[in-house]
Coordinates of C-alpha atoms (C1' of nucleotides) in Angstrom, one line a residue:
Chain U
M1 CA 158.9 11.7 100.6
S2 CA 159.0 15.5 100.9
P3 CA 155.8 17.2 102.2
D4 CA 155.3 18.7 98.7
A5 CA 155.6 15.3 97.0
A6 CA 153.2 13.7 99.5
Q7 CA 150.7 16.5 98.9
R8 CA 150.9 16.1 95.2
S9 CA 150.7 12.3 95.4
V10 CA 147.6 12.5 97.6
L11 CA 145.8 15.0 95.3
R12 CA 146.7 12.9 92.3
A13 CA 145.3 9.8 93.9
A14 CA 142.2 11.6 95.1
D15 CA 141.6 12.9 91.6
E16 CA 141.9 9.5 89.9
L17 CA 139.8 7.7 92.5
F18 CA 137.1 10.2 93.3
Y19 CA 136.5 11.0 89.6
A20 CA 136.4 7.4 88.6
H21 CA 134.3 5.9 91.5
G22 CA 132.6 8.9 93.1
I23 CA 133.2 10.2 96.6
S24 CA 131.4 7.5 98.5
G25 CA 132.9 4.8 96.3
V26 CA 136.4 5.6 97.6
V27 CA 137.6 4.8 101.1
M28 CA 140.4 6.5 102.8
S29 CA 142.6 3.4 102.6
D30 CA 142.2 3.5 98.9
I31 CA 143.8 6.9 98.9
R32 CA 146.6 5.7 101.1
D33 CA 147.3 2.7 98.8
A34 CA 147.2 4.8 95.6
S35 CA 149.3 7.6 97.0
G36 CA 151.7 5.7 99.2
V37 CA 151.1 8.2 102.0
S38 CA 150.5 6.7 105.4
M39 CA 147.2 7.1 107.2
R40 CA 149.0 9.2 109.8
R41 CA 150.3 11.6 107.3
L42 CA 147.1 11.7 105.3
Y43 CA 145.1 12.8 108.4
A44 CA 147.9 15.2 109.3
M45 CA 147.4 16.9 106.0
Y46 CA 143.6 16.6 105.8
P47 CA 141.8 16.1 109.1
S48 CA 138.8 14.4 107.5
K49 CA 137.7 12.9 104.3
S50 CA 135.4 15.8 103.8
E51 CA 138.3 18.2 103.9
L52 CA 140.3 16.0 101.5
V53 CA 137.3 16.2 99.1
A54 CA 137.2 20.0 99.4
A55 CA 140.9 20.1 98.6
W56 CA 140.4 17.8 95.7
L57 CA 137.6 19.9 94.2
T58 CA 139.6 23.1 94.6
D59 CA 142.6 21.5 93.0
R60 CA 140.5 20.1 90.2
H61 CA 138.9 23.4 89.5
D62 CA 142.4 25.0 88.9
T63 CA 143.6 22.1 86.8
W64 CA 140.5 21.8 84.7
M65 CA 140.1 25.4 84.0
A66 CA 143.7 25.8 83.0
W67 CA 143.4 22.8 80.7
F68 CA 140.1 24.1 79.2
A69 CA 141.5 27.6 78.6
A70 CA 144.6 26.2 77.0
S71 CA 142.7 23.7 74.8
V72 CA 140.3 26.5 73.6
E73 CA 143.2 28.8 72.8
R74 CA 144.9 26.0 70.8
H75 CA 141.8 25.6 68.7
V76 CA 141.4 29.3 68.3
A77 CA 145.0 29.5 67.1
G78 CA 144.1 26.9 64.6
G79 CA 141.4 29.2 63.2
A80 CA 138.3 28.3 65.1
D81 CA 135.7 30.8 66.4
P82 CA 136.4 31.3 70.1
V83 CA 132.9 30.2 71.0
L84 CA 132.8 27.2 68.8
A85 CA 136.3 26.2 70.0
T86 CA 134.6 25.5 73.3
F87 CA 133.1 22.5 71.6
D88 CA 136.4 21.3 70.2
A89 CA 137.9 21.4 73.7
I90 CA 134.9 19.5 75.2
A91 CA 135.1 17.0 72.4
E92 CA 138.7 16.2 73.3
W93 CA 137.7 15.7 76.9
V94 CA 134.7 13.6 76.2
T95 CA 136.6 11.2 74.1
T96 CA 139.3 10.8 76.7
P97 CA 139.4 7.2 78.1
G98 CA 137.9 7.1 81.6
Y99 CA 135.7 10.2 80.9
R100 CA 132.9 10.2 83.5
G101 CA 131.3 13.6 83.1
C102 CA 131.9 16.7 85.2
A103 CA 133.4 16.0 88.6
F104 CA 131.6 19.0 90.1
I105 CA 128.1 18.0 88.8
N106 CA 128.8 14.4 90.0
S107 CA 130.0 15.5 93.4
L108 CA 126.9 17.7 93.8
A109 CA 124.7 14.6 93.5
E110 CA 126.6 13.0 96.4
T111 CA 126.8 16.1 98.6
S112 CA 124.3 16.2 101.4
E113 CA 122.3 19.4 101.7
V114 CA 124.1 20.3 104.9
D115 CA 127.6 20.3 103.5
D116 CA 127.9 23.9 102.4
T117 CA 131.7 23.8 101.8
H118 CA 131.5 21.4 98.9
R119 CA 128.5 23.2 97.4
T120 CA 130.2 26.5 97.5
I121 CA 133.3 25.2 95.7
I122 CA 131.1 23.6 93.0
A123 CA 129.0 26.7 92.4
A124 CA 132.2 28.8 92.3
H125 CA 133.6 26.5 89.6
K126 CA 130.5 26.9 87.4
R127 CA 130.5 30.6 88.0
D128 CA 134.1 30.8 86.8
L129 CA 133.2 28.7 83.8
V130 CA 130.3 31.0 82.8
E131 CA 132.6 34.0 83.2
H132 CA 135.2 32.3 81.0
L133 CA 132.6 31.5 78.3
A134 CA 131.4 35.2 78.5
Q135 CA 134.9 36.3 77.7
L136 CA 135.2 34.0 74.8
A137 CA 131.8 35.3 73.5
A138 CA 133.0 38.8 73.8
R139 CA 135.8 38.1 71.4
G140 CA 134.2 38.3 68.0
H141 CA 130.6 38.3 69.1
S142 CA 130.7 41.5 71.1
N143 CA 127.0 42.3 70.6
A144 CA 125.6 38.9 71.5
P145 CA 122.5 39.3 73.7
S146 CA 123.1 39.4 77.4
W147 CA 121.7 35.9 77.9
F148 CA 124.2 34.4 75.6
P149 CA 127.0 33.4 77.9
A150 CA 124.6 31.8 80.4
A151 CA 122.9 29.9 77.6
L152 CA 126.2 28.8 76.3
A153 CA 127.1 27.5 79.8
V154 CA 123.8 25.6 80.0
I155 CA 124.5 24.0 76.6
V156 CA 128.0 23.0 77.5
D157 CA 126.9 21.4 80.8
G158 CA 124.0 19.7 79.1
A159 CA 126.4 18.2 76.5
I160 CA 128.9 17.1 79.2
V161 CA 126.1 15.3 81.0
Q162 CA 124.4 13.7 78.0
C163 CA 127.7 12.5 76.5
T164 CA 128.2 10.7 79.8
I165 CA 124.7 9.2 79.9
F166 CA 124.7 8.0 76.3
A167 CA 128.5 7.3 76.1
S168 CA 128.5 9.1 72.8
T169 CA 129.5 12.4 71.3
D170 CA 126.3 12.8 69.4
P171 CA 124.8 15.2 72.0
L172 CA 127.9 17.4 71.7
D173 CA 127.5 17.6 68.0
A174 CA 123.9 18.6 68.3
A175 CA 124.9 21.2 70.9
R176 CA 127.6 22.6 68.6
S177 CA 125.1 22.8 65.7
A178 CA 122.7 24.7 67.9
V179 CA 125.3 27.2 69.0
H180 CA 126.5 27.6 65.4
Q181 CA 123.0 28.4 64.3
L182 CA 122.7 30.8 67.2
L183 CA 125.8 32.6 66.2
E184 CA 124.6 33.0 62.6
T185 CA 121.7 35.1 63.8
I186 CA 124.0 37.4 65.9
P187 CA 125.2 40.5 63.9
T188 CA 128.9 40.8 64.3
Chain W
M1 CA 98.6 -3.7 104.8
S2 CA 97.8 -5.2 101.4
P3 CA 100.7 -6.3 99.2
D4 CA 99.7 -3.4 96.8
A5 CA 99.6 -0.8 99.5
A6 CA 103.0 -2.1 100.9
Q7 CA 104.5 -1.8 97.4
R8 CA 103.2 1.7 96.9
S9 CA 104.4 2.8 100.3
V10 CA 107.9 1.5 99.8
L11 CA 108.2 3.1 96.4
R12 CA 106.9 6.4 97.8
A13 CA 109.4 6.3 100.6
A14 CA 112.2 5.3 98.2
D15 CA 111.3 8.3 96.0
E16 CA 111.3 10.8 98.8
L17 CA 114.4 9.5 100.4
F18 CA 116.6 8.6 97.4
Y19 CA 115.8 11.9 95.7
A20 CA 116.4 14.0 98.7
H21 CA 119.6 12.4 100.0
G22 CA 121.0 10.3 97.2
I23 CA 121.3 6.6 97.0
S24 CA 124.1 6.1 99.4
G25 CA 122.6 8.7 101.8
V26 CA 119.7 6.4 102.5
V27 CA 119.9 3.2 104.4
M28 CA 117.5 0.3 104.3
S29 CA 116.1 1.0 107.7
D30 CA 115.2 4.5 106.6
I31 CA 113.0 2.9 103.9
R32 CA 111.5 0.7 106.5
D33 CA 110.8 3.6 108.9
A34 CA 109.3 5.8 106.2
S35 CA 107.2 3.1 104.6
G36 CA 106.1 1.2 107.7
V37 CA 107.0 -2.0 105.9
S38 CA 109.0 -4.5 107.9
M39 CA 112.5 -5.5 106.9
R40 CA 111.3 -9.0 106.2
R41 CA 108.7 -7.9 103.8
L42 CA 111.0 -5.3 102.2
Y43 CA 113.5 -7.9 101.4
A44 CA 110.7 -10.3 100.2
M45 CA 109.7 -7.6 97.7
Y46 CA 113.2 -6.5 96.7
P47 CA 116.0 -8.9 97.4
S48 CA 118.7 -6.2 97.6
K49 CA 119.0 -2.4 97.9
S50 CA 120.3 -2.3 94.3
E51 CA 117.0 -3.9 93.1
L52 CA 115.0 -1.5 95.1
V53 CA 116.9 1.3 93.5
A54 CA 116.2 -0.1 90.0
A55 CA 112.5 -0.4 90.9
W56 CA 112.6 3.2 92.1
L57 CA 114.2 4.5 89.0
T58 CA 111.8 2.6 86.8
D59 CA 108.8 3.9 88.7
R60 CA 110.2 7.5 88.7
H61 CA 110.6 7.3 85.0
D62 CA 107.0 6.6 84.5
T63 CA 105.8 9.1 87.1
W64 CA 108.1 11.9 85.9
M65 CA 107.4 11.5 82.2
A66 CA 103.7 11.4 82.8
W67 CA 103.9 14.6 84.9
F68 CA 106.1 16.3 82.3
A69 CA 103.9 15.4 79.4
A70 CA 100.8 16.6 81.3
S71 CA 102.4 19.9 82.4
V72 CA 103.6 20.6 78.8
E73 CA 100.1 20.0 77.4
R74 CA 98.6 22.2 80.1
H75 CA 100.8 25.1 78.9
V76 CA 100.2 24.3 75.2
A77 CA 96.5 24.4 76.0
G78 CA 97.1 27.9 77.4
G79 CA 98.5 29.0 74.1
A80 CA 102.3 28.3 74.5
D81 CA 104.4 26.9 71.7
P82 CA 104.9 23.2 72.2
V83 CA 108.7 23.5 72.4
L84 CA 108.7 26.6 74.6
A85 CA 106.1 25.0 76.9
T86 CA 108.9 22.6 77.8
F87 CA 110.5 25.4 79.7
D88 CA 107.3 26.4 81.4
A89 CA 107.0 22.8 82.7
I90 CA 110.6 22.7 83.8
A91 CA 110.2 26.1 85.5
E92 CA 107.3 24.6 87.6
W93 CA 109.5 21.7 88.6
V94 CA 112.6 23.7 89.4
T95 CA 110.7 26.0 91.7
T96 CA 109.1 23.1 93.6
P97 CA 110.4 23.0 97.3
G98 CA 112.9 20.2 97.7
Y99 CA 114.0 20.4 94.0
R100 CA 117.4 18.7 93.8
G101 CA 117.9 18.2 90.0
C102 CA 117.3 15.2 87.9
A103 CA 117.2 12.0 89.8
F104 CA 118.6 10.1 86.9
I105 CA 121.6 12.4 86.4
N106 CA 122.2 12.3 90.2
S107 CA 122.0 8.6 90.3
L108 CA 124.4 8.1 87.4
A109 CA 127.0 10.0 89.5
E110 CA 126.6 7.4 92.3
T111 CA 126.4 4.4 90.1
S112 CA 129.6 2.4 89.9
E113 CA 130.8 1.5 86.4
V114 CA 130.0 -2.1 86.9
D115 CA 126.3 -1.7 87.6
D116 CA 124.8 -1.9 84.2
T117 CA 121.2 -2.3 85.3
H118 CA 121.0 1.2 86.7
R119 CA 122.9 2.7 83.8
T120 CA 120.5 1.1 81.4
I121 CA 117.4 2.5 83.1
I122 CA 119.0 6.0 83.2
A123 CA 119.9 6.0 79.5
A124 CA 116.5 4.7 78.6
H125 CA 114.9 7.6 80.5
K126 CA 116.9 10.1 78.6
R127 CA 116.2 8.4 75.3
D128 CA 112.5 8.6 76.0
L129 CA 112.9 12.3 77.0
V130 CA 114.7 13.1 73.7
E131 CA 111.9 11.3 71.8
H132 CA 109.2 13.2 73.6
L133 CA 111.0 16.4 72.8
A134 CA 111.3 15.4 69.2
Q135 CA 107.5 14.9 69.0
L136 CA 106.9 18.3 70.6
A137 CA 109.3 19.9 68.0
A138 CA 107.4 18.1 65.2
R139 CA 104.3 19.9 66.2
G140 CA 104.6 23.3 64.7
H141 CA 108.2 23.2 63.8
S142 CA 108.1 20.3 61.4
N143 CA 111.1 21.4 59.4
A144 CA 113.4 22.0 62.2
P145 CA 116.9 20.6 61.4
S146 CA 117.5 17.0 62.4
W147 CA 119.8 18.0 65.2
F148 CA 117.1 20.1 66.9
P149 CA 115.5 17.6 69.2
A150 CA 118.9 16.3 70.5
A151 CA 120.0 19.9 71.0
L152 CA 116.8 20.7 72.9
A153 CA 117.4 17.8 75.2
V154 CA 120.9 19.0 75.9
I155 CA 119.6 22.4 76.7
V156 CA 116.9 21.1 79.0
D157 CA 119.3 18.8 80.9
G158 CA 121.9 21.6 81.1
A159 CA 119.2 23.9 82.6
I160 CA 118.1 21.3 85.1
V161 CA 121.6 20.8 86.3
Q162 CA 122.6 24.5 86.4
C163 CA 119.4 25.5 88.2
T164 CA 120.4 23.0 90.9
I165 CA 124.0 24.2 91.2
F166 CA 123.1 27.9 91.3
A167 CA 119.8 27.4 93.2
S168 CA 118.3 29.8 90.7
T169 CA 116.0 29.9 87.7
D170 CA 118.3 32.2 85.7
P171 CA 119.9 29.4 83.7
L172 CA 116.5 28.2 82.7
D173 CA 115.6 31.7 81.5
A174 CA 118.8 31.9 79.4
A175 CA 118.1 28.5 78.0
R176 CA 114.6 29.6 77.0
S177 CA 115.9 32.7 75.3
A178 CA 118.3 30.6 73.3
V179 CA 115.7 28.2 72.2
H180 CA 113.3 31.1 71.4
Q181 CA 116.0 32.6 69.2
L182 CA 116.7 29.3 67.6
L183 CA 113.0 28.8 66.7
E184 CA 112.9 32.3 65.1
T185 CA 115.4 31.2 62.5
I186 CA 113.5 28.0 61.6
P187 CA 111.0 28.5 58.7
T188 CA 107.7 27.2 59.7
Chain I
dT1 C1' 90.0 -25.1 120.0
dT2 C1' 94.1 -26.4 117.8
dG3 C1' 97.7 -26.9 114.8
dA4 C1' 100.2 -25.0 111.0
dC5 C1' 101.9 -21.5 108.7
dA6 C1' 102.5 -16.2 107.4
dA7 C1' 104.2 -12.0 109.0
dG8 C1' 106.1 -8.4 112.2
dA9 C1' 109.5 -6.4 115.4
dG10 C1' 113.8 -5.7 115.7
dA11 C1' 118.2 -8.0 117.4
dA12 C1' 122.2 -10.5 115.5
dT13 C1' 125.8 -10.9 112.0
dG14 C1' 129.5 -10.0 109.4
dA15 C1' 131.5 -6.6 106.5
dT16 C1' 133.1 -2.0 105.7
dC17 C1' 134.4 2.6 106.9
dG18 C1' 136.4 6.9 109.0
dT19 C1' 139.4 7.8 112.4
dT20 C1' 142.8 7.0 116.1
dC21 C1' 146.4 4.5 118.4
dT22 C1' 150.5 1.6 119.2
dC23 C1' 154.8 0.2 118.4
dA24 C1' 158.8 0.0 115.8
dT25 C1' 161.9 2.6 113.1
dA26 C1' 164.1 6.3 111.4
dC27 C1' 166.3 11.0 111.7
dT28 C1' 168.2 15.3 114.2
dA29 C1' 170.8 17.9 117.2
dT30 C1' 174.3 17.8 120.3
Chain A
dA1 C1' 176.7 7.8 120.0
dT2 C1' 172.3 9.1 122.2
dA3 C1' 168.2 11.2 123.9
dG4 C1' 164.3 13.1 121.8
dT5 C1' 161.2 13.7 118.2
dA6 C1' 158.9 12.6 113.9
dT7 C1' 157.1 9.2 110.8
dG8 C1' 155.5 4.8 108.9
dA9 C1' 153.0 0.4 109.0
dG10 C1' 149.0 -1.2 109.9
dA11 C1' 146.1 -3.0 113.9
dA12 C1' 142.4 -1.4 116.8
dC13 C1' 138.1 1.0 117.6
dG14 C1' 133.5 2.3 117.3
dA15 C1' 130.0 3.4 114.2
dT16 C1' 127.2 2.1 110.4
dC17 C1' 125.3 -0.7 106.9
dA18 C1' 123.1 -4.6 104.1
dT19 C1' 121.2 -8.7 105.0
dT20 C1' 119.5 -12.6 107.8
dC21 C1' 117.6 -14.8 111.9
dT22 C1' 114.8 -15.5 116.0
dC23 C1' 111.1 -15.1 118.5
dT24 C1' 106.6 -13.8 118.9
dT25 C1' 102.0 -12.8 117.4
dG26 C1' 98.5 -13.3 114.7
dT27 C1' 95.4 -15.8 111.2
dC28 C1' 92.9 -19.2 109.2
dA29 C1' 91.3 -24.1 108.1
dA30 C1' 89.3 -28.0 110.1

DNA sequence: TTGACAAGAGAATGATCGTTCTCATACTAT
DNA sequence: ATAGTATGAGAACGATCATTCTCTTGTCAA
């Protein structure tokens, strides 16, 4: 297996396993078994589990943001409002089999207070999400109040969490209704 | 130590430790050391760590809901709108030293998909919170749309999560602004 | 006082985990 | 082909954990 293929295989295994079972629910030999990469090579690539987790989070940030942006644009191309298209994208995600909430929120719950590396990646992910939502809001709702993007991010994260807890899309629908109502009151 | 005192001491230790370090970040001997209750007695009370966690979550539900209701009423008595008083209460909580987000959301991230007991307690907690918020909304905003309580719960949970991630109260302020704006559009 | 049982301290047990090591097997360069 | 190096398979190691056991120290009824 080429170094590149090994790297991809490990990150794919890490994503499936860490997302499904949580960080402490996955042991290094699970990663080896799922990726087919030997312990020796695994530790040559990532000198500790913590660094593998950091690499996974970084990779997942890129992958997820790219997926999210593409999904939103697809719905915008179909005629949706850029802000409301956010909820169409999240609805797709939430109804995916194996959905278990936001990997970053979940990982934060498992991250001890001393591990700054993981926290930093997690916060950067959410900062990027807020920024992306701000750009969506700027398209077509250019005079939304300054708190709007941050509020939108709060609502999106709340919906992601509650859809996990209730195993239902009802919270997402309520969130969409609230944002729809909010947009009505914003002069274009 | 009386059986009652031992029970209280164990639950208090469980709350401090599980909340601060997460479930898998706490080992049973930590509970023993913090509570002063011997292993033998600990396992006589709770036959496994998982059952201790369940007892902790149940206890925390009662404690937290009581605190939240009281804090909201305090702010309502000070003249706040019952719905907006929610954000005053959450603001108190978020600025408490040692704040680490919602124990139930955090625990869900650590709970494996097979452990139905914990999931059930977590979902019941959030259901009770939604119901409480619905009752607050009914006071003074009796003709809010039917999605309003669920949306309010989504916004509250999102704010709780994002204040943890960003270690800031900014998300809470944005959330409050959004709800304030929403209430403006609801005919009394 | 004594005998019988309840409870504490904390060591023992067996499983699991992160990480490293060994040995056997390839591959590379000459 | 062969010495030298890299890699894989997976056992070994040392730490940690949930849980149980042992031994000791009360405590209380008669």
